[in-house]
PDB file of C-alpha atoms in Angstrom:
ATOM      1  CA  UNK K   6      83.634 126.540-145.307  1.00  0.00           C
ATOM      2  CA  UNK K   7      86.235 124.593-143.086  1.00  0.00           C
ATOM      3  CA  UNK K   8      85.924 123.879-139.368  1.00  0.00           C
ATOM      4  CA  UNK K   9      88.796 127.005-137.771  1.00  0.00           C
ATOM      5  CA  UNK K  10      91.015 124.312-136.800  1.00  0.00           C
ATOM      6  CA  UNK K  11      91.685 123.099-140.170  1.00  0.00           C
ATOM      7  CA  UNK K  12      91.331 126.293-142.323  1.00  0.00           C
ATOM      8  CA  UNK K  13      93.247 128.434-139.621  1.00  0.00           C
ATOM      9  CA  UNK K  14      96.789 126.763-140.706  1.00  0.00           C
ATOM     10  CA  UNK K  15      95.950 127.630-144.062  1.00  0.00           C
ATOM     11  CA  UNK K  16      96.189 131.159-143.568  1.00  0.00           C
ATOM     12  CA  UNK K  17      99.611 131.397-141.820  1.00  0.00           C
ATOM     13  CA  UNK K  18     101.377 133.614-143.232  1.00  0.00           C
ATOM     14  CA  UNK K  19     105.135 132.859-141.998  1.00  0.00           C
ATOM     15  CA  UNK K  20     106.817 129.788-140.137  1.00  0.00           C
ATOM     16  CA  UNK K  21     105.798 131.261-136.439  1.00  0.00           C
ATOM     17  CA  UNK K  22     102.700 131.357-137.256  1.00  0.00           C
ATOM     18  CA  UNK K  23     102.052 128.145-139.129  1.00  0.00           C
ATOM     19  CA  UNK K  24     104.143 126.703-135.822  1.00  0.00           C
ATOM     20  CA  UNK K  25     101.164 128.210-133.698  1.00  0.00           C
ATOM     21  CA  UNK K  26      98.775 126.958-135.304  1.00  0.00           C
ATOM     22  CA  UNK K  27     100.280 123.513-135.506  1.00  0.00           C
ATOM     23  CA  UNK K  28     100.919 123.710-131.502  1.00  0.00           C
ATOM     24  CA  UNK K  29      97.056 125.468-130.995  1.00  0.00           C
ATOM     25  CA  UNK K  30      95.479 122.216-133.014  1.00  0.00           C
ATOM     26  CA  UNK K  31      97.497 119.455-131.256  1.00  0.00           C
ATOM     27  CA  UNK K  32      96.960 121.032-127.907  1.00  0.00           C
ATOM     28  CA  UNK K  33      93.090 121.735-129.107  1.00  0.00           C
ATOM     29  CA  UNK K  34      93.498 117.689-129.961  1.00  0.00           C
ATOM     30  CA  UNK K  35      94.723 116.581-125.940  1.00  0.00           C
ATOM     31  CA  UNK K  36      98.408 116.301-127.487  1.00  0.00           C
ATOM     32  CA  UNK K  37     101.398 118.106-125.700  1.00  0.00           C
ATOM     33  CA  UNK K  38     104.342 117.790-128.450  1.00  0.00           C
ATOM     34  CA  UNK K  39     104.386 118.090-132.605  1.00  0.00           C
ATOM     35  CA  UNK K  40     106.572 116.984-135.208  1.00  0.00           C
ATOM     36  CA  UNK K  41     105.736 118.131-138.736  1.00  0.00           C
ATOM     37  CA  UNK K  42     108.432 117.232-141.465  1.00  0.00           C
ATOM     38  CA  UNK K  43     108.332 118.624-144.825  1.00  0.00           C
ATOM     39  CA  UNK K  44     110.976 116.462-146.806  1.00  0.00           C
ATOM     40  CA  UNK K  45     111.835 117.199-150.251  1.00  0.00           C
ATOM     41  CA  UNK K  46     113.466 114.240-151.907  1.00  0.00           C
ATOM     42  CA  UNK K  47     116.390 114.845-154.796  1.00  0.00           C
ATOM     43  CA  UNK K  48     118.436 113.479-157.228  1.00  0.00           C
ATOM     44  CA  UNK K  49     121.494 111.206-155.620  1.00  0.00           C
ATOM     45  CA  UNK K  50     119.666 110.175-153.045  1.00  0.00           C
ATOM     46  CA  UNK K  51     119.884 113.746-151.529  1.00  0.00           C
ATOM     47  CA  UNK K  52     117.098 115.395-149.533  1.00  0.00           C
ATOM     48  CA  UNK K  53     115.831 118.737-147.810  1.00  0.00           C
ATOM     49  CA  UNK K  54     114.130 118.263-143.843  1.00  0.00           C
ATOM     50  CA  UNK K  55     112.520 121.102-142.890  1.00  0.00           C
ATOM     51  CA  UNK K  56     110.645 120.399-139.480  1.00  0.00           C
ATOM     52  CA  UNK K  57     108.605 122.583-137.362  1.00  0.00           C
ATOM     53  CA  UNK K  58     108.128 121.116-133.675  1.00  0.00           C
ATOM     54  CA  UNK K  59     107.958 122.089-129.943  1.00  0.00           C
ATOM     55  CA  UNK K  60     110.188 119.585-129.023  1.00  0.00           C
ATOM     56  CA  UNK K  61     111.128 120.267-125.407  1.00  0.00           C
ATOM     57  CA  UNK K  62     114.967 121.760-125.646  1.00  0.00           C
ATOM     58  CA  UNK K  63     116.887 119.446-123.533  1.00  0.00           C
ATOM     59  CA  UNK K  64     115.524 116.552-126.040  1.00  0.00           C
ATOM     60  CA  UNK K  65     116.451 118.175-128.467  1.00  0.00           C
ATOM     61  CA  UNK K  66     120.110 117.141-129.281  1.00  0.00           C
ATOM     62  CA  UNK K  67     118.893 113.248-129.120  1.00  0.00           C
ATOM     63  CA  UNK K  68     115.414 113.468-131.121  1.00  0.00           C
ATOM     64  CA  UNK K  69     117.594 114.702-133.897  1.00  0.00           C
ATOM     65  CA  UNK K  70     120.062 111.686-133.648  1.00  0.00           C
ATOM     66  CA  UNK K  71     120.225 109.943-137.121  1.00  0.00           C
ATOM     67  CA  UNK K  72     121.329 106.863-135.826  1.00  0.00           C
ATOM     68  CA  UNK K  73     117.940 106.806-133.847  1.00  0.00           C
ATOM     69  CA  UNK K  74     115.612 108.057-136.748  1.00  0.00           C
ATOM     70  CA  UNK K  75     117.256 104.682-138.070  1.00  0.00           C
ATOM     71  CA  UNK K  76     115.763 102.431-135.246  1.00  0.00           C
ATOM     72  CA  UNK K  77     112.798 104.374-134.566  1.00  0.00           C
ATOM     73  CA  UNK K  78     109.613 101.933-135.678  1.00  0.00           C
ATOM     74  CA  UNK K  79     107.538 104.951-135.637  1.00  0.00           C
ATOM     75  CA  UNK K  80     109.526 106.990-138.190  1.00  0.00           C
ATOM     76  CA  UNK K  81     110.478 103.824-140.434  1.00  0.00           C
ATOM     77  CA  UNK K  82     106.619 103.154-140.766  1.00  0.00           C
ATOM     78  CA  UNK K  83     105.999 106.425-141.746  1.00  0.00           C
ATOM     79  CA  UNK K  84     108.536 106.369-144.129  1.00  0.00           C
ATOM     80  CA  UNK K  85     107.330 103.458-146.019  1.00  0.00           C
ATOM     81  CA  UNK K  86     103.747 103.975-145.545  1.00  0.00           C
ATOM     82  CA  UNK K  87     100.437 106.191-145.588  1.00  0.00           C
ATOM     83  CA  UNK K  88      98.473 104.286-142.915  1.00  0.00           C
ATOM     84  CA  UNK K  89      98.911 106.252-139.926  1.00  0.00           C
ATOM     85  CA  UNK K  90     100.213 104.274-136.938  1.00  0.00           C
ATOM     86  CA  UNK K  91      98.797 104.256-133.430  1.00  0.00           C
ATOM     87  CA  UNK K  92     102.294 103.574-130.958  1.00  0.00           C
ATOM     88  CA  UNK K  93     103.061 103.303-128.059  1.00  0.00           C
ATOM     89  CA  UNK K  94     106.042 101.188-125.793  1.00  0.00           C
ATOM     90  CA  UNK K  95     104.457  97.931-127.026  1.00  0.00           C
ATOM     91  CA  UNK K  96     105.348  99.552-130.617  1.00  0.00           C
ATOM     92  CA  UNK K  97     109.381  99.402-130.023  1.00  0.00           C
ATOM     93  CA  UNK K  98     109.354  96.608-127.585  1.00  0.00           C
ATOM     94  CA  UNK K  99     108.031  94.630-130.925  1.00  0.00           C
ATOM     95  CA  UNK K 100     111.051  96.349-132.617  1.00  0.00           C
ATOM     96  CA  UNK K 101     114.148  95.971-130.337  1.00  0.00           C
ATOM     97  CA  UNK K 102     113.931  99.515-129.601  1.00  0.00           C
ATOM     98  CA  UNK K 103     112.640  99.356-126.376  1.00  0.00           C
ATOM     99  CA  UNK K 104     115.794 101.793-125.567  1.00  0.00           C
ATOM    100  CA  UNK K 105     114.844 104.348-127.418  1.00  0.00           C
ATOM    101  CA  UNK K 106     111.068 104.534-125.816  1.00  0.00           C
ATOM    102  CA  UNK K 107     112.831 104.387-122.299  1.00  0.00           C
ATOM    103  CA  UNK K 108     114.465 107.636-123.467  1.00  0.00           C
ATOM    104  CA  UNK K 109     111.990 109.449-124.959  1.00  0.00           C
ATOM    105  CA  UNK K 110     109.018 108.360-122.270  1.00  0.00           C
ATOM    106  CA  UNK K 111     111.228 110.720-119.798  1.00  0.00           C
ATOM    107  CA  UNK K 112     110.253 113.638-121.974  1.00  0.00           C
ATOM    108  CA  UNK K 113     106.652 113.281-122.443  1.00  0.00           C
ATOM    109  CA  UNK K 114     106.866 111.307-125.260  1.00  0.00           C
ATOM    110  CA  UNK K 115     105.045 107.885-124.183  1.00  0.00           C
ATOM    111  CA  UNK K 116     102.320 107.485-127.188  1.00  0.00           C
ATOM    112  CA  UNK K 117     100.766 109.033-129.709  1.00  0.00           C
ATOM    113  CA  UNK K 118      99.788 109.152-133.465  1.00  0.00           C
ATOM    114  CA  UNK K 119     101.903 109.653-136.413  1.00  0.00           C
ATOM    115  CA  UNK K 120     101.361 109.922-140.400  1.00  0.00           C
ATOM    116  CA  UNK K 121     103.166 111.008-143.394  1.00  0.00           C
ATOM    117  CA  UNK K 122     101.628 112.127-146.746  1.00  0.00           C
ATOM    118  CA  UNK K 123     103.550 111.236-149.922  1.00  0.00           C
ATOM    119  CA  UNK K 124     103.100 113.537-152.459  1.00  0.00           C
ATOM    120  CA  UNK K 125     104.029 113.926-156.345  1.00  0.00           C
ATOM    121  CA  UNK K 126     107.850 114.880-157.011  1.00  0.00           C
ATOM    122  CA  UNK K 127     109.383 113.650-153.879  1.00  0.00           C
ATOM    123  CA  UNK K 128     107.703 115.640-151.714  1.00  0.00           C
ATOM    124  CA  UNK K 129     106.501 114.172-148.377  1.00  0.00           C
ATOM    125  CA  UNK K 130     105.122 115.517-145.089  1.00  0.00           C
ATOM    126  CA  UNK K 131     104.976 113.554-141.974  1.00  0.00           C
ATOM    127  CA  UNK K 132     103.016 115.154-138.761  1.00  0.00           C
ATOM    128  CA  UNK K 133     103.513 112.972-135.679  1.00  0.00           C
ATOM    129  CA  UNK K 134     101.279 113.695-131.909  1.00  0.00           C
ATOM    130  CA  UNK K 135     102.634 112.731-128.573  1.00  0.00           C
ATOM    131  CA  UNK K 136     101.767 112.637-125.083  1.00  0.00           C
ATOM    132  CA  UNK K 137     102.345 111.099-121.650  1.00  0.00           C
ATOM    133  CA  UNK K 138      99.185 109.816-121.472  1.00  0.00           C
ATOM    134  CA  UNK K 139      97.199 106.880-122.455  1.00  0.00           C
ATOM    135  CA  UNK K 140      95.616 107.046-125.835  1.00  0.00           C
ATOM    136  CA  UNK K 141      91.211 106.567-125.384  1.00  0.00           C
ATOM    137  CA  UNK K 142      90.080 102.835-125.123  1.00  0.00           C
ATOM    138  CA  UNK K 143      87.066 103.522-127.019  1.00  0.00           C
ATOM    139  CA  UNK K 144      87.664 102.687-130.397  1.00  0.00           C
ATOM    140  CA  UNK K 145      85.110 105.081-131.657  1.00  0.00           C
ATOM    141  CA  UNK K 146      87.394 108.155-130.169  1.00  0.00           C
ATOM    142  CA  UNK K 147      90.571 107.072-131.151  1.00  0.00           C
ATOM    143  CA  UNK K 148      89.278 106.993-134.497  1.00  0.00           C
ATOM    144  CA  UNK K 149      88.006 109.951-134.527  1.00  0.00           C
ATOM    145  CA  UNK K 150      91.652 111.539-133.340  1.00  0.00           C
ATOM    146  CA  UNK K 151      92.819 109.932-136.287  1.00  0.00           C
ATOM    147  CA  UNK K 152      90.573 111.215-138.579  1.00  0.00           C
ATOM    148  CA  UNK K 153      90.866 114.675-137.179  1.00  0.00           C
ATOM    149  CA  UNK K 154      94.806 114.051-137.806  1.00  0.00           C
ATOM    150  CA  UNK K 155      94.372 113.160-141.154  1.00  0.00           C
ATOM    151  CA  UNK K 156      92.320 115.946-142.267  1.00  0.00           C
ATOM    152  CA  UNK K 157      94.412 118.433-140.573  1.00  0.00           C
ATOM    153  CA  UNK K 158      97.973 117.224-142.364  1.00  0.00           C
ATOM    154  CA  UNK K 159      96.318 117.814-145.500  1.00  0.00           C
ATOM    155  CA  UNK K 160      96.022 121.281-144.967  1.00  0.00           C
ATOM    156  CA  UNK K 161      99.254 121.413-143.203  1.00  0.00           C
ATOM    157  CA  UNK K 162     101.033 120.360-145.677  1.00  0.00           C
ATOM    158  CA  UNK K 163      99.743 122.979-147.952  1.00  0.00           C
ATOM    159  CA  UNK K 164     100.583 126.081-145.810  1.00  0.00           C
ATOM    160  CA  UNK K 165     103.930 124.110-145.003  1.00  0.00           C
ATOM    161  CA  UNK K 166     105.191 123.573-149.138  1.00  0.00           C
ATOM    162  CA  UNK K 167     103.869 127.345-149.724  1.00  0.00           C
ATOM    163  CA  UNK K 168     105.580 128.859-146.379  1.00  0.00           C
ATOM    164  CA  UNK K 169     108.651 126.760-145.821  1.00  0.00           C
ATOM    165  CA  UNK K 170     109.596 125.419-149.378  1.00  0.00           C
ATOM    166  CA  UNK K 171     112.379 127.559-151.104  1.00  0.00           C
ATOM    167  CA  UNK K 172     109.936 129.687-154.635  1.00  0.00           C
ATOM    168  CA  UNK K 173     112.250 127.434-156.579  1.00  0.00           C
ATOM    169  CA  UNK K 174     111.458 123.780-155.150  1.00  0.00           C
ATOM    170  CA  UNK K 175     107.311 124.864-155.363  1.00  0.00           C
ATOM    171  CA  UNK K 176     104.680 124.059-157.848  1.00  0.00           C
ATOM    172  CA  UNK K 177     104.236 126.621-160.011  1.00  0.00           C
ATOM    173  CA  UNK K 178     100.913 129.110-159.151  1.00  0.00           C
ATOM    174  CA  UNK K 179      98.670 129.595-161.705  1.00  0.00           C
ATOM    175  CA  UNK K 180      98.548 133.403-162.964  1.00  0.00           C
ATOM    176  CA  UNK K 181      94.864 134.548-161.550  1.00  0.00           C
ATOM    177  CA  UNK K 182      94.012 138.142-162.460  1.00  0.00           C
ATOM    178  CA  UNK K 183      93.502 140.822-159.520  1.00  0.00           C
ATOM    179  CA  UNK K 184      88.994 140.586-160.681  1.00  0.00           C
ATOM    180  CA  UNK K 185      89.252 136.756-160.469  1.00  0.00           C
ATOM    181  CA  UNK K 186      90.737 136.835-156.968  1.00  0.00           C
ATOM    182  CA  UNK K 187      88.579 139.329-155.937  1.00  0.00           C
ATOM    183  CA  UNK K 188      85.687 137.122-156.819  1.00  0.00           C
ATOM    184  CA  UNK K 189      86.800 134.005-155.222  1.00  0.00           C
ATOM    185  CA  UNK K 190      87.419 136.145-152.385  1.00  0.00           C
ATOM    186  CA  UNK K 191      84.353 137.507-151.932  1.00  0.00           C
ATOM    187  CA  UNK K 192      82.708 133.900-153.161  1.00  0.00           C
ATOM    188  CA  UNK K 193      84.419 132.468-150.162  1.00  0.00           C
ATOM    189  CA  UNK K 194      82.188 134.708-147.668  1.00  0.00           C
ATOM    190  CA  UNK K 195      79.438 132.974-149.402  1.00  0.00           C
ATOM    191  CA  UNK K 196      78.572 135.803-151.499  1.00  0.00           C
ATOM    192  CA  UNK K 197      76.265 134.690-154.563  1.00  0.00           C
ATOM    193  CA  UNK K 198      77.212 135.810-158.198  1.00  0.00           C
ATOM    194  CA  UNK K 199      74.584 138.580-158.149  1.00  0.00           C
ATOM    195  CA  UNK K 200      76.122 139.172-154.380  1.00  0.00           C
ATOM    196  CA  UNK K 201      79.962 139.847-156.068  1.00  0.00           C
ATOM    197  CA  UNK K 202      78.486 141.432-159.280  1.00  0.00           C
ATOM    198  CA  UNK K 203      77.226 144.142-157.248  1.00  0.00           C
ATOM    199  CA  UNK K 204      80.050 144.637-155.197  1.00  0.00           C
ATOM    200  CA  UNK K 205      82.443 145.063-157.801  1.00  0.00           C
ATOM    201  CA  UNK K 206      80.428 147.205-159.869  1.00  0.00           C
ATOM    202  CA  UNK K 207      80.000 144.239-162.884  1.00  0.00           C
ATOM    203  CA  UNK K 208      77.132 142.644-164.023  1.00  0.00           C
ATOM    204  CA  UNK K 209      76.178 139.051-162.515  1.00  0.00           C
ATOM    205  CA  UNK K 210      77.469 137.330-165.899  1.00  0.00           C
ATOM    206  CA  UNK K 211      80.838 138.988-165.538  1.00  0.00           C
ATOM    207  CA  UNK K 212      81.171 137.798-161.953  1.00  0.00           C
ATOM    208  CA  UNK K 213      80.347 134.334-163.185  1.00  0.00           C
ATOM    209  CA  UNK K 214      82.931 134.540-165.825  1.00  0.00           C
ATOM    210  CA  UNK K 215      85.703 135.355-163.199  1.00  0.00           C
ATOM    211  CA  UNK K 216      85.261 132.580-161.139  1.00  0.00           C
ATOM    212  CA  UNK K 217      84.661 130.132-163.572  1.00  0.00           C
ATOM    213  CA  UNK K 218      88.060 131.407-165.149  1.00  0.00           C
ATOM    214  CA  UNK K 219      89.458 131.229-161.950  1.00  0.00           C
ATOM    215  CA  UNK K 220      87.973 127.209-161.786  1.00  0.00           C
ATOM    216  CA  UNK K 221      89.863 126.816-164.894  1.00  0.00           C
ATOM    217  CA  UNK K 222      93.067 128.067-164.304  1.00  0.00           C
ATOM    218  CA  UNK K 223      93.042 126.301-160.728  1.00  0.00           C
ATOM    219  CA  UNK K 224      91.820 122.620-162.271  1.00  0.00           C
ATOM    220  CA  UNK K 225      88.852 122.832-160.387  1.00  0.00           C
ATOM    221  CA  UNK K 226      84.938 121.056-160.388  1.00  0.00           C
ATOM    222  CA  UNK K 227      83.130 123.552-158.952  1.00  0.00           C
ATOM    223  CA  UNK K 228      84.006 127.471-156.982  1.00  0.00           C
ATOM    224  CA  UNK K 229      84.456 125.847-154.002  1.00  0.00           C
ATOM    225  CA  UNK K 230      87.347 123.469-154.989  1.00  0.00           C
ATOM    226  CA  UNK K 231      88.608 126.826-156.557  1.00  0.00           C
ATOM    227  CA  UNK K 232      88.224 128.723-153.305  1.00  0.00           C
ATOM    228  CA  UNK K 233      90.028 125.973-151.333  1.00  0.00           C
ATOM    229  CA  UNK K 234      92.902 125.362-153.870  1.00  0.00           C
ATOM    230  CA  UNK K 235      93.130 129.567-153.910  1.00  0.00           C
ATOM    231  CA  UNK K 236      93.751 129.202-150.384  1.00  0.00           C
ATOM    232  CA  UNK K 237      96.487 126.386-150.484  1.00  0.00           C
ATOM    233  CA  UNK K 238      98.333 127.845-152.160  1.00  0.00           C
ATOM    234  CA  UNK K 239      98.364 131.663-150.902  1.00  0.00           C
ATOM    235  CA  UNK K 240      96.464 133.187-153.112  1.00  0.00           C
ATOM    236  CA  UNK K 241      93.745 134.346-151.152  1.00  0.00           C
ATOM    237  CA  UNK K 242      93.481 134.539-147.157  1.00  0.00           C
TER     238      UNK K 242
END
């Protein structure tokens, strides 16, 4: 259904192992260091930062400087806007910030690509790339590492609200029985409708009539929305 990069963070099923699979697609991607933020805005101006990263640890202390966030060009972008942004030292020169580039260059962190996703409810999720390396000169491959970044924080995010959110700050789950799981399930290994009649002992019509309950409940077009949105949100693997 969905190339293993992308579908592979979606079945995580705790924080190390979403982190892997972060770290395994941004290597896999010719990336050395992640950031992905999950930030959950609330009332009086408050909000939650949850972050998953292999920040090297002796940068550690002065990535997470506030005062820096502040200045950093790359983070205020992403915090205003959807558009990813392509940086590099050219990017905080233009800023005033060309201190803060001097600082992190000594840790690997010379260019990369960043994004954020703003979501319903004040939820947002920002995934950021770096490297010491020069980004491609062909325009055709650097857009293409976008792209690839794009699609992949989608399904981050996903795995990241169902695995790092506190129950109570989620979207609430729609209530599939155990026969409608079983045939999106078995509908996601391609099976057709006669396929997951017979293996559940029901007749083709009844299989039908699970997943296009299932469809329902989930706010889905067709079964294989329904099998994707199953899998965002945990309910299948």
């Amino acid at each position: 259904m969905l190339p293993g990069g992308y579908s592979s963070v979606l079945q995580a099923r705790n924080r190390d192992e979403f982190r892997d699979e972060v770290v395994r697609f941004t290597h896999r991607l010719g990336f050395q260091t992640v950031s992905a933020m999950t930030v959950i805005d609330h009332a009086l101006g408050q909000s939650d930062f949850i972050l998953v990263d292999n920040t090297p640890e002796n940068y550690v202390e002065p990535y997470a400087d506030p005062s820096a966030f502040r200045r950093d060009p790359v983070m205020q972008h992403c915090k205003r806007q959807s558009v990813p942004i392509i940086w590099n030292q050219d990017t905080y020169v233009a800023q005033g910030a060309a201190d803060l580039w001097e600082q992190q260059a000594g840790f690997g962190y010379r260019t990369g690509i960043a994004m954020a996703l703003h979501l319903p409810e004040g939820r947002h999720f920002l995934l950021g790339v770096d490297r010491d390396q020069a980004l491609p000169g062909d325009p055709a491959e650097l857009q293409r590492l976008v792209a690839d970044l794009q699609l992949f924080a989608v399904h981050a995010q996903d795995a990241a609200v169902r695995l790092l959110v506190p129950t109570a700050l989620q979207p609430e789950r729609p209530a599939l029985t155990p026969r409608e799981l079983e045939a999106l399930r078995w509908t996601m290994e391609g099976k057709t409708a006669w396929e997951v009649g017979t293996i559940l002992g029901i007749s083709e019509r009844t299989a039908v009539l699970h997943v296009n309950n299932a469809m329902h409940k989930l706010g889905a077009v067709n079964k294989h929305q329904a099998v994707l949105k199953a899998l965002r949100l945990g309910l299948i693997h």
